[in-house]
Coordinates of C-alpha atoms and ligand atoms in Angstrom, one line a residue:
M242 CA 178.3 -21.4 120.9
D243 CA 174.1 -21.7 121.9
G244 CA 171.5 -21.6 118.7
K245 CA 170.9 -16.7 119.6
G246 CA 174.3 -15.9 119.4
A247 CA 175.5 -17.5 116.7
I248 CA 177.9 -16.5 113.9
K249 CA 176.8 -16.6 111.0
L250 CA 179.1 -15.0 107.9
F251 CA 178.8 -14.1 104.7
Y252 CA 181.7 -12.8 102.3
N253 CA 182.5 -12.5 98.9
G254 CA 179.7 -10.2 98.5
S255 CA 179.3 -6.6 97.2
I256 CA 176.9 -5.6 100.1
Y257 CA 175.3 -2.3 100.9
T258 CA 174.8 -1.1 103.8
K259 CA 173.1 2.2 103.5
F260 CA 172.1 4.6 100.9
D261 CA 173.3 7.6 101.8
K262 CA 176.5 6.6 99.7
K263 CA 177.6 4.4 97.5
S264 CA 180.2 2.0 98.7
P265 CA 179.7 -1.2 99.5
V266 CA 181.6 -3.7 102.1
E267 CA 182.7 -7.2 101.0
S268 CA 181.4 -8.9 103.7
I269 CA 178.4 -9.1 107.0
V270 CA 179.4 -10.8 110.1
V271 CA 175.8 -11.9 111.8
K272 CA 176.2 -12.9 115.0
G273 CA 172.3 -14.1 116.2
D274 CA 169.8 -11.8 114.7
R275 CA 172.0 -8.5 114.2
I276 CA 174.7 -7.6 112.6
T277 CA 178.0 -7.6 114.5
F278 CA 180.8 -6.6 112.0
Y279 CA 181.2 -5.1 108.4
G280 CA 184.0 -4.9 106.0
T281 CA 186.6 -6.8 104.0
S282 CA 186.4 -10.1 103.3
E283 CA 190.0 -11.2 104.7
E284 CA 189.3 -9.1 108.2
S285 CA 185.8 -11.2 108.8
M286 CA 187.3 -14.1 108.0
K287 CA 190.6 -13.5 110.7
R288 CA 188.2 -12.3 113.5
Y289 CA 185.1 -15.0 113.1
A290 CA 186.6 -17.6 111.1
T291 CA 187.2 -19.9 113.2
I292 CA 184.6 -18.8 115.3
A293 CA 181.8 -19.0 113.5
E294 CA 179.2 -21.7 113.0
Q295 CA 177.9 -21.0 108.9
I296 CA 180.6 -19.5 106.0
I297 CA 178.6 -18.5 103.1
N298 CA 180.1 -17.3 100.0
L299 CA 178.4 -15.1 98.3
E300 CA 179.6 -15.8 94.9
E301 CA 180.2 -11.6 94.3
K302 CA 176.5 -11.0 94.4
V303 CA 175.1 -7.4 95.5
V304 CA 173.8 -7.7 99.6
F305 CA 170.9 -4.6 99.6
P306 CA 168.9 -4.5 103.0
G307 CA 164.9 -5.9 102.8
F308 CA 163.2 -3.3 101.8
V309 CA 160.9 -1.7 104.7
D310 CA 157.3 -0.7 103.1
S311 CA 155.5 1.7 105.3
H312 CA 151.7 1.4 104.4
L313 CA 150.2 -1.5 102.7
H314 CA 146.7 -3.7 103.6
L315 CA 148.6 -7.0 104.4
D316 CA 144.9 -8.1 104.7
D317 CA 143.8 -7.3 101.5
L318 CA 146.6 -8.4 100.0
G319 CA 146.1 -11.5 101.2
S320 CA 142.7 -12.1 100.1
S321 CA 143.6 -10.8 96.3
L322 CA 146.2 -13.5 96.2
T323 CA 144.2 -16.1 97.2
Y324 CA 140.9 -15.4 95.4
L325 CA 140.7 -15.5 91.7
D326 CA 140.3 -12.0 90.1
L327 CA 137.5 -11.8 86.6
R328 CA 136.9 -8.5 86.7
G329 CA 136.8 -7.3 83.2
T330 CA 136.6 -10.7 81.8
D331 CA 134.7 -9.8 78.6
S332 CA 133.4 -13.4 77.5
I333 CA 132.9 -16.9 79.2
V334 CA 135.9 -18.4 77.3
E335 CA 138.2 -15.5 79.2
L336 CA 136.7 -16.4 82.4
K337 CA 137.6 -19.8 81.6
E338 CA 140.6 -19.1 80.8
R339 CA 141.2 -17.3 84.0
L340 CA 140.1 -20.5 85.6
R341 CA 142.2 -22.7 84.4
S342 CA 145.5 -20.3 84.6
Y343 CA 144.7 -19.9 88.6
R344 CA 144.0 -23.4 89.1
S345 CA 147.7 -24.7 87.7
R346 CA 149.2 -22.0 89.4
N347 CA 147.4 -23.3 93.0
P348 CA 147.3 -26.6 92.4
G349 CA 147.2 -27.0 96.2
A350 CA 144.1 -25.2 96.5
R351 CA 141.2 -27.1 98.3
V352 CA 138.4 -24.8 96.7
I353 CA 138.6 -22.1 94.6
I354 CA 136.6 -19.0 95.1
G355 CA 136.6 -16.1 92.4
M356 CA 134.9 -13.0 92.1
G357 CA 134.0 -9.5 89.5
W358 CA 132.4 -10.9 87.2
D359 CA 129.8 -9.3 85.0
Q360 CA 127.3 -11.4 82.2
E361 CA 126.9 -8.3 80.7
S362 CA 130.2 -8.4 79.7
F363 CA 129.7 -11.5 77.9
S364 CA 130.3 -12.0 74.1
E365 CA 128.4 -15.1 74.6
G366 CA 125.7 -13.2 76.0
R367 CA 124.8 -15.4 78.1
W368 CA 125.4 -16.4 82.1
P369 CA 128.5 -18.9 82.6
E370 CA 126.9 -22.4 83.8
R371 CA 128.2 -25.7 85.7
S372 CA 129.6 -27.6 82.4
D373 CA 131.6 -24.1 81.6
L374 CA 133.3 -24.2 85.0
D375 CA 133.5 -28.4 85.2
G376 CA 135.4 -28.6 81.8
I377 CA 138.0 -27.1 84.0
V378 CA 137.7 -27.4 87.5
N379 CA 136.2 -31.5 88.3
D380 CA 137.9 -32.3 91.6
V381 CA 137.4 -28.9 94.1
P382 CA 134.9 -27.1 94.6
V383 CA 134.0 -24.0 93.0
F384 CA 132.2 -20.8 93.7
L385 CA 132.5 -17.4 91.2
E386 CA 130.9 -15.0 92.1
R387 CA 128.9 -12.4 90.5
F388 CA 130.6 -8.4 90.8
C389 CA 126.9 -7.7 92.6
E390 CA 127.7 -10.2 95.0
H391 CA 123.9 -11.2 94.7
A392 CA 124.5 -14.0 92.5
G393 CA 126.5 -16.7 91.1
V394 CA 128.0 -19.5 89.4
V395 CA 129.2 -23.2 90.9
N396 CA 130.3 -26.5 89.4
S397 CA 129.1 -29.6 90.2
K398 CA 132.0 -30.6 92.7
M399 CA 130.4 -27.3 95.3
L400 CA 126.5 -28.6 94.2
D401 CA 127.5 -31.7 96.0
R402 CA 128.4 -29.7 98.8
L403 CA 124.0 -29.1 99.0
E404 CA 123.2 -31.9 101.2
S405 CA 119.5 -31.8 102.2
V406 CA 119.0 -28.0 101.9
S407 CA 116.9 -27.0 99.1
F408 CA 116.3 -23.8 97.6
P409 CA 113.4 -22.5 94.4
E410 CA 113.6 -22.8 91.7
K411 CA 114.3 -18.7 90.7
V412 CA 117.2 -19.0 93.1
L413 CA 118.9 -22.3 92.0
P414 CA 117.8 -23.7 88.6
R415 CA 118.0 -26.2 86.9
S416 CA 118.6 -28.0 83.8
R417 CA 116.8 -30.4 81.2
D418 CA 118.1 -33.0 83.3
G419 CA 116.5 -31.7 86.7
R420 CA 120.2 -31.3 88.0
P421 CA 121.0 -27.0 89.4
N422 CA 122.5 -25.4 86.5
G423 CA 125.0 -23.8 88.7
I424 CA 123.7 -20.7 88.4
V425 CA 123.7 -19.2 92.2
K426 CA 121.3 -16.4 93.3
E427 CA 120.6 -14.2 97.1
E428 CA 119.7 -17.0 99.3
A429 CA 121.7 -19.8 97.3
A430 CA 124.5 -17.6 96.2
S431 CA 125.1 -17.2 100.2
Y432 CA 124.7 -20.9 101.3
F433 CA 127.4 -21.6 98.7
K434 CA 129.8 -18.9 99.5
K435 CA 129.7 -19.8 103.3
V436 CA 130.8 -23.4 102.1
A437 CA 133.8 -21.9 100.3
H438 CA 134.2 -19.3 102.8
D439 CA 134.3 -22.4 105.6
L440 CA 136.6 -24.9 103.3
I441 CA 139.1 -21.8 102.4
G442 CA 138.9 -21.7 106.1
N443 CA 139.8 -18.3 108.7
E444 CA 140.4 -15.2 106.1
V445 CA 143.2 -14.3 108.2
G446 CA 145.6 -17.1 107.0
N447 CA 146.0 -14.8 104.5
L448 CA 148.2 -13.2 105.7
S449 CA 150.5 -15.7 105.7
V450 CA 150.3 -16.1 102.2
A451 CA 151.3 -11.7 102.2
S452 CA 153.4 -12.2 104.1
N453 CA 155.1 -15.0 102.3
Y454 CA 155.1 -12.5 99.0
L455 CA 156.4 -9.8 100.4
L456 CA 159.7 -11.3 102.3
S457 CA 159.9 -13.5 98.1
L458 CA 160.2 -10.0 96.6
G459 CA 162.2 -8.2 99.7
I460 CA 160.4 -7.0 101.4
T461 CA 161.4 -7.7 105.0
S462 CA 159.4 -5.0 107.4
I463 CA 155.8 -3.1 106.4
G464 CA 153.4 -1.0 108.2
F465 CA 149.9 -3.0 107.9
V466 CA 147.7 0.4 107.6
S467 CA 143.9 0.3 108.2
C468 CA 144.6 -3.4 110.7
G469 CA 141.7 -5.4 112.3
T470 CA 141.9 -6.5 115.7
E471 CA 141.2 -9.8 114.4
S472 CA 144.8 -9.6 112.4
V473 CA 147.3 -8.3 115.3
E474 CA 145.7 -11.5 117.3
Y475 CA 146.5 -13.7 115.0
L476 CA 150.1 -12.1 113.9
A477 CA 150.8 -12.3 117.6
N478 CA 151.8 -15.9 116.9
E479 CA 153.0 -16.1 113.1
A480 CA 154.3 -12.4 112.4
S481 CA 158.0 -14.4 114.2
R482 CA 156.9 -17.7 112.7
I483 CA 156.8 -16.4 109.3
G484 CA 159.5 -14.1 109.5
I485 CA 158.1 -10.3 108.8
R486 CA 158.1 -7.5 110.3
V487 CA 155.2 -5.5 110.9
R488 CA 153.9 -2.5 112.6
A489 CA 150.2 -2.1 112.9
Y490 CA 147.8 1.1 112.4
M491 CA 144.3 0.3 114.0
R492 CA 141.5 0.9 112.4
Q493 CA 140.0 3.7 114.1
E494 CA 136.6 1.8 114.7
E495 CA 139.1 -0.6 116.6
A496 CA 141.6 1.3 118.2
G497 CA 139.4 1.6 121.4
G498 CA 141.0 -1.0 123.3
I499 CA 145.0 -0.5 121.8
E500 CA 146.3 -0.7 125.0
E501 CA 144.8 -3.8 126.5
M502 CA 145.1 -5.1 123.2
R503 CA 149.2 -3.9 123.3
M504 CA 149.6 -5.6 126.6
R505 CA 147.7 -9.5 126.0
I506 CA 149.1 -10.1 122.0
G507 CA 153.0 -9.1 124.1
E508 CA 154.2 -6.9 121.3
N509 CA 158.0 -8.1 120.3
S510 CA 160.2 -6.8 117.9
Y511 CA 158.2 -8.9 114.9
L512 CA 154.6 -7.4 115.7
K513 CA 153.7 -4.1 117.5
I514 CA 151.2 -2.5 117.3
N515 CA 152.4 1.6 116.4
G516 CA 148.8 3.8 116.4
I517 CA 145.7 4.6 114.5
K518 CA 144.7 5.6 111.0
L519 CA 142.8 8.4 110.7
F520 CA 141.2 9.7 107.0
A521 CA 141.2 13.4 106.7
D522 CA 139.8 13.0 102.9
G523 CA 139.1 11.5 100.4
A524 CA 141.4 10.1 96.9
L525 CA 141.5 11.5 94.2
G526 CA 140.1 9.1 91.6
A527 CA 136.7 10.2 93.6
A528 CA 137.7 13.5 93.2
T529 CA 136.5 13.0 97.2
A530 CA 140.2 13.9 97.9
A531 CA 139.6 17.7 99.5
L532 CA 140.7 20.5 97.3
R533 CA 141.2 24.2 97.7
E534 CA 140.3 25.2 95.4
P535 CA 137.8 23.4 93.3
Y536 CA 138.8 20.1 90.6
E537 CA 139.9 21.0 87.2
D538 CA 137.3 18.7 85.6
G539 CA 134.5 19.1 88.4
K540 CA 133.2 22.5 88.3
D541 CA 132.4 23.3 91.8
N542 CA 133.5 20.5 92.8
R543 CA 136.1 20.8 95.5
G544 CA 135.8 17.3 97.4
M545 CA 134.8 16.6 100.8
L546 CA 136.7 16.4 104.3
I547 CA 136.2 12.6 106.6
M548 CA 138.1 14.7 109.5
D549 CA 138.4 18.6 109.9
S550 CA 141.1 19.8 112.1
G551 CA 139.0 19.6 114.7
S552 CA 137.4 16.3 115.2
L553 CA 141.7 15.4 114.1
E554 CA 142.6 16.6 117.4
R555 CA 139.2 15.7 119.3
E556 CA 141.0 12.1 118.8
F557 CA 144.9 13.2 119.2
E558 CA 143.6 14.8 122.9
K559 CA 140.8 10.4 123.9
Y560 CA 144.9 9.3 123.1
D561 CA 146.8 11.5 124.5
G562 CA 149.9 9.9 126.8
R563 CA 149.4 6.7 125.4
N564 CA 151.9 6.3 122.8
V565 CA 149.9 5.9 119.4
Q566 CA 150.9 7.3 116.7
F567 CA 148.4 8.7 114.0
A568 CA 149.1 7.8 110.4
M569 CA 146.8 10.7 108.7
H570 CA 145.2 9.9 105.0
A571 CA 145.1 13.3 103.5
I572 CA 145.4 13.4 99.1
G573 CA 143.9 17.1 98.7
D574 CA 146.0 20.0 100.0
R575 CA 142.9 21.5 102.0
G576 CA 142.9 17.4 103.8
I577 CA 146.3 18.6 104.2
D578 CA 145.6 21.8 106.3
A579 CA 143.8 19.8 108.7
V580 CA 146.4 17.9 109.4
I581 CA 149.0 20.6 110.0
E582 CA 146.4 22.7 112.3
A583 CA 145.6 20.1 114.2
V584 CA 148.7 19.2 114.8
S585 CA 150.2 22.3 115.3
S586 CA 146.8 23.2 117.8
F587 CA 147.4 20.3 120.0
G588 CA 151.0 20.6 120.4
R589 CA 153.6 19.0 118.3
D590 CA 155.3 17.7 121.4
R591 CA 152.1 16.0 122.5
L592 CA 152.2 13.8 119.4
V593 CA 153.6 10.2 118.5
E594 CA 155.5 11.0 115.6
P595 CA 153.2 12.0 113.0
R596 CA 152.6 10.7 109.5
I597 CA 151.0 12.0 106.6
E598 CA 150.0 9.1 104.3
H599 CA 150.0 10.0 100.5
C600 CA 150.4 13.8 101.0
T601 CA 149.2 14.1 96.9
V602 CA 148.0 17.8 96.6
L603 CA 151.3 19.4 98.4
R604 CA 151.0 23.4 98.1
E605 CA 153.8 25.8 98.4
D606 CA 153.6 26.9 102.0
H607 CA 153.0 23.7 102.9
I608 CA 156.8 22.9 103.0
N609 CA 157.6 24.6 105.8
R610 CA 155.2 23.5 108.1
L611 CA 155.4 19.9 107.0
K612 CA 159.5 20.5 108.3
E613 CA 158.3 22.9 111.5
L614 CA 155.9 20.4 112.7
R615 CA 157.9 17.7 112.3
I616 CA 155.5 15.5 110.4
G617 CA 156.9 12.9 108.4
V618 CA 155.6 11.9 105.1
S619 CA 154.5 8.7 103.2
T620 CA 154.2 8.3 99.6
Q621 CA 153.6 5.8 96.3
P622 CA 155.8 7.5 93.8
A623 CA 153.8 4.1 91.7
F624 CA 150.6 7.0 92.2
V625 CA 152.2 8.8 89.6
I626 CA 152.0 5.9 87.0
D627 CA 148.8 4.5 87.6
D628 CA 146.8 8.1 87.9
W629 CA 147.7 8.6 84.8
W630 CA 144.0 11.6 84.7
A631 CA 145.7 13.6 87.4
V632 CA 146.7 17.0 85.3
N633 CA 143.0 16.1 83.9
R634 CA 142.4 16.5 87.7
L635 CA 144.2 19.3 89.0
G636 CA 145.6 21.3 86.3
K637 CA 149.0 22.0 85.4
E638 CA 149.6 24.1 88.3
R639 CA 148.6 21.8 90.9
S640 CA 150.4 19.5 89.2
R641 CA 154.0 20.5 89.8
L642 CA 153.8 20.1 94.3
S643 CA 152.0 16.4 93.2
Y644 CA 153.0 14.1 94.7
P645 CA 156.8 15.4 95.0
L646 CA 159.6 13.7 96.2
A647 CA 162.7 14.9 95.5
T648 CA 161.3 18.6 97.1
L649 CA 160.4 16.7 100.2
Q650 CA 163.8 14.7 100.3
K651 CA 165.4 18.6 99.0
E652 CA 164.0 19.9 102.3
Q653 CA 164.9 16.8 104.7
L654 CA 161.6 16.3 105.8
K655 CA 161.1 12.7 107.4
V656 CA 159.8 10.7 104.0
G657 CA 159.5 6.7 103.8
L658 CA 158.5 5.2 100.3
S659 CA 155.0 2.5 100.1
T660 CA 152.7 1.1 97.2
D661 CA 149.7 1.3 99.3
C662 CA 149.5 -3.2 97.9
P663 CA 146.9 -3.8 97.0
V664 CA 146.1 -0.5 94.9
E665 CA 149.8 -1.0 93.5
P666 CA 151.9 -3.9 93.0
P667 CA 153.9 -4.6 96.3
N668 CA 156.8 -5.4 93.6
P669 CA 159.6 -2.7 95.6
W670 CA 161.2 -2.0 91.6
F671 CA 158.7 -0.5 89.8
T672 CA 158.6 1.5 93.1
V673 CA 162.3 2.5 92.5
D674 CA 161.2 3.0 88.3
A675 CA 158.3 5.0 89.0
A676 CA 160.4 7.5 92.0
V677 CA 163.2 7.3 89.2
N678 CA 161.8 7.7 86.3
R679 CA 158.1 9.3 87.2
G680 CA 156.0 7.7 84.6
E681 CA 158.9 8.4 81.3
R682 CA 158.3 4.9 80.3
E683 CA 154.7 5.2 80.3
K684 CA 154.7 9.4 78.5
R685 CA 153.0 10.3 81.9
E686 CA 151.6 13.9 81.5
I687 CA 152.7 14.5 84.4
L688 CA 156.0 14.3 83.7
K689 CA 156.5 18.0 81.7
Y690 CA 154.8 20.0 85.0
S691 CA 156.6 18.4 87.2
G692 CA 160.0 16.4 85.9
E693 CA 161.9 17.6 88.6
E694 CA 160.3 15.7 91.4
R695 CA 162.2 12.7 89.7
V696 CA 165.2 11.1 92.0
N697 CA 168.1 9.3 91.4
I698 CA 168.2 5.1 92.0
L699 CA 169.9 5.7 95.1
T700 CA 168.2 8.5 96.8
A701 CA 164.7 6.6 95.9
L702 CA 166.7 3.0 97.4
Y703 CA 167.4 5.3 101.1
L704 CA 164.4 6.5 100.9
Y705 CA 162.6 3.1 100.7
T706 CA 165.0 1.9 104.0
T707 CA 166.3 4.4 106.3
G708 CA 163.5 6.9 105.1
S709 CA 160.2 3.9 105.7
A710 CA 161.9 3.1 108.8
S711 CA 162.1 6.1 110.9
L712 CA 158.2 6.4 109.8
L713 CA 157.1 3.4 111.4
M714 CA 160.0 4.5 114.2
D715 CA 162.1 1.4 113.8
S716 CA 165.7 2.3 114.0
D717 CA 166.9 -1.4 113.6
V718 CA 165.6 -2.0 110.6
G719 CA 166.8 -0.6 107.0
S720 CA 170.1 -0.3 107.1
L721 CA 173.1 -3.3 107.4
E722 CA 175.0 -1.2 111.1
V723 CA 177.1 -3.1 113.4
G724 CA 173.8 -3.3 116.1
S725 CA 171.0 -3.6 112.7
F726 CA 168.4 -6.3 112.5
A727 CA 170.5 -8.6 110.1
D728 CA 167.8 -8.1 108.0
F729 CA 169.1 -8.4 104.0
I730 CA 168.5 -9.5 100.5
I731 CA 171.1 -11.4 97.9
L732 CA 169.9 -10.3 94.3
D733 CA 170.2 -11.7 90.8
S734 CA 171.6 -9.1 89.2
D735 CA 173.4 -5.0 90.3
P736 CA 170.6 -1.9 90.5
F737 CA 173.1 -0.1 89.2
E738 CA 174.1 -1.3 86.6
L739 CA 170.8 -2.4 85.3
Q740 CA 168.4 -0.2 82.8
D741 CA 165.1 -1.6 84.3
V742 CA 165.4 -2.0 87.6
R743 CA 161.7 -3.6 87.5
K744 CA 163.4 -7.0 86.0
I745 CA 165.6 -8.0 89.0
R746 CA 164.4 -10.9 91.3
V747 CA 165.5 -11.8 94.8
Q748 CA 167.3 -14.9 95.4
E749 CA 167.2 -15.2 98.7
T750 CA 165.9 -13.1 101.9
Y751 CA 167.0 -13.5 105.3
V752 CA 165.5 -11.6 108.3
G753 CA 167.1 -11.5 111.9
G754 CA 169.9 -13.9 109.9
V755 CA 168.0 -16.1 108.7
S756 CA 166.6 -17.6 106.4
R757 CA 162.6 -17.0 104.6
F758 CA 162.6 -17.1 101.2
R759 CA 164.5 -19.0 99.1
A760 CA 164.3 -18.0 94.7
K761 CA 163.7 -21.6 93.0
K762 CA 166.0 -22.6 90.6
Ligands
LIG1026 ZN1 146.0 2.6 102.3

């Protein structure tokens, strides 16, 4: 038997092959990278035990298909995991504490880059200096950038890298002993920033850090939104090695050579360039999402369209016939109008599975239009909890159909879930919890007006697997039916029996029948 078609038999588990109903099976059999059989342990033993290369006892554990996050930013996640986040630090003591904890979590780091501090918020009323950092980290260089990106502080190990360059006192101040005190400004800050980034290596390397993190959370397929060409080129080699399935949506300004790029990278089941991300409007947080009626808390402000229906259509025209799927950011109802108008005027049948990202402030009349035009929706249940100010901004009436989930599901629209990570944490159980509880625990006001938009856990899981997979145009993932990819996760507890699903941990993640993550005991 060659390795490609090797048979692995998993038995004695509680395996959910799909979430359309709650009916687990005991056993799955994997041939190569796909599911070839599921059923009782007895049956699979009878048929496959003698030819199986591996027989694995699941010890009655619960097994799910891997989660599919239909919209996240892999590059930004990589940066946020790699860099020390110092935003919100209110003292030098706290800055040191965060540095200490980052160091212990990253014992192998060759350099530490942090960002986001502001001495104006420090209770000590002074800038941090080299001596503050040296007491915490003295074996590798440290560069902590001020939030303005025009200044920073470095430790002694980093100052050693100054070599023959000299900077004037005003950008590299010195302490009484004549040595720089560690504060760096303007050109000196840029110098050390470059040294730090050269040491950390290629930024795209952060994509593997991020991918491995997602696998550890049980996410096996992702829609990588606002992807750049550099990332695609990196993932062309790395995605299959890491074992994560990436469907890329290119930034509009980097999408010009999409067909040539597809040819060059040689798409496979781990990496495909699905299409292009477009922005119809802004965001609710900044009150720039385009609304038909003014913001409740913003007098005459109705937000702004970034692309109206005409500009969207021109973009459709440009890529007509080139097999490009458009993922269109639209949060306000006027933004959603723009997408609907563009799709309907250009002709739905000339488009490849158009999808709306966020689709937050829905109106009653949108539902049928989205359905008729078969426009998919990628929604982020965790926003309901994080956007605690939403009712203030939208008013009660508009809150009712905002962040809808049950309605979209009931009307059988094509819906997938996502986290927009790192905007929301990528842990799927937080999203499942938000979809099911809708901010009840956090006492979110929106629940009062839109309580009926809660869904049950089975629905949330269905949307997070099969639903998201359909947005990514990938029918081979999201379920463990015969012929599907063997992308599945083994859980440490049974989600259907838990009060708080946020406590669930993934024990092992398989992608294409290969173990890609295993929790430390
Ligand atoms: Zn996003």
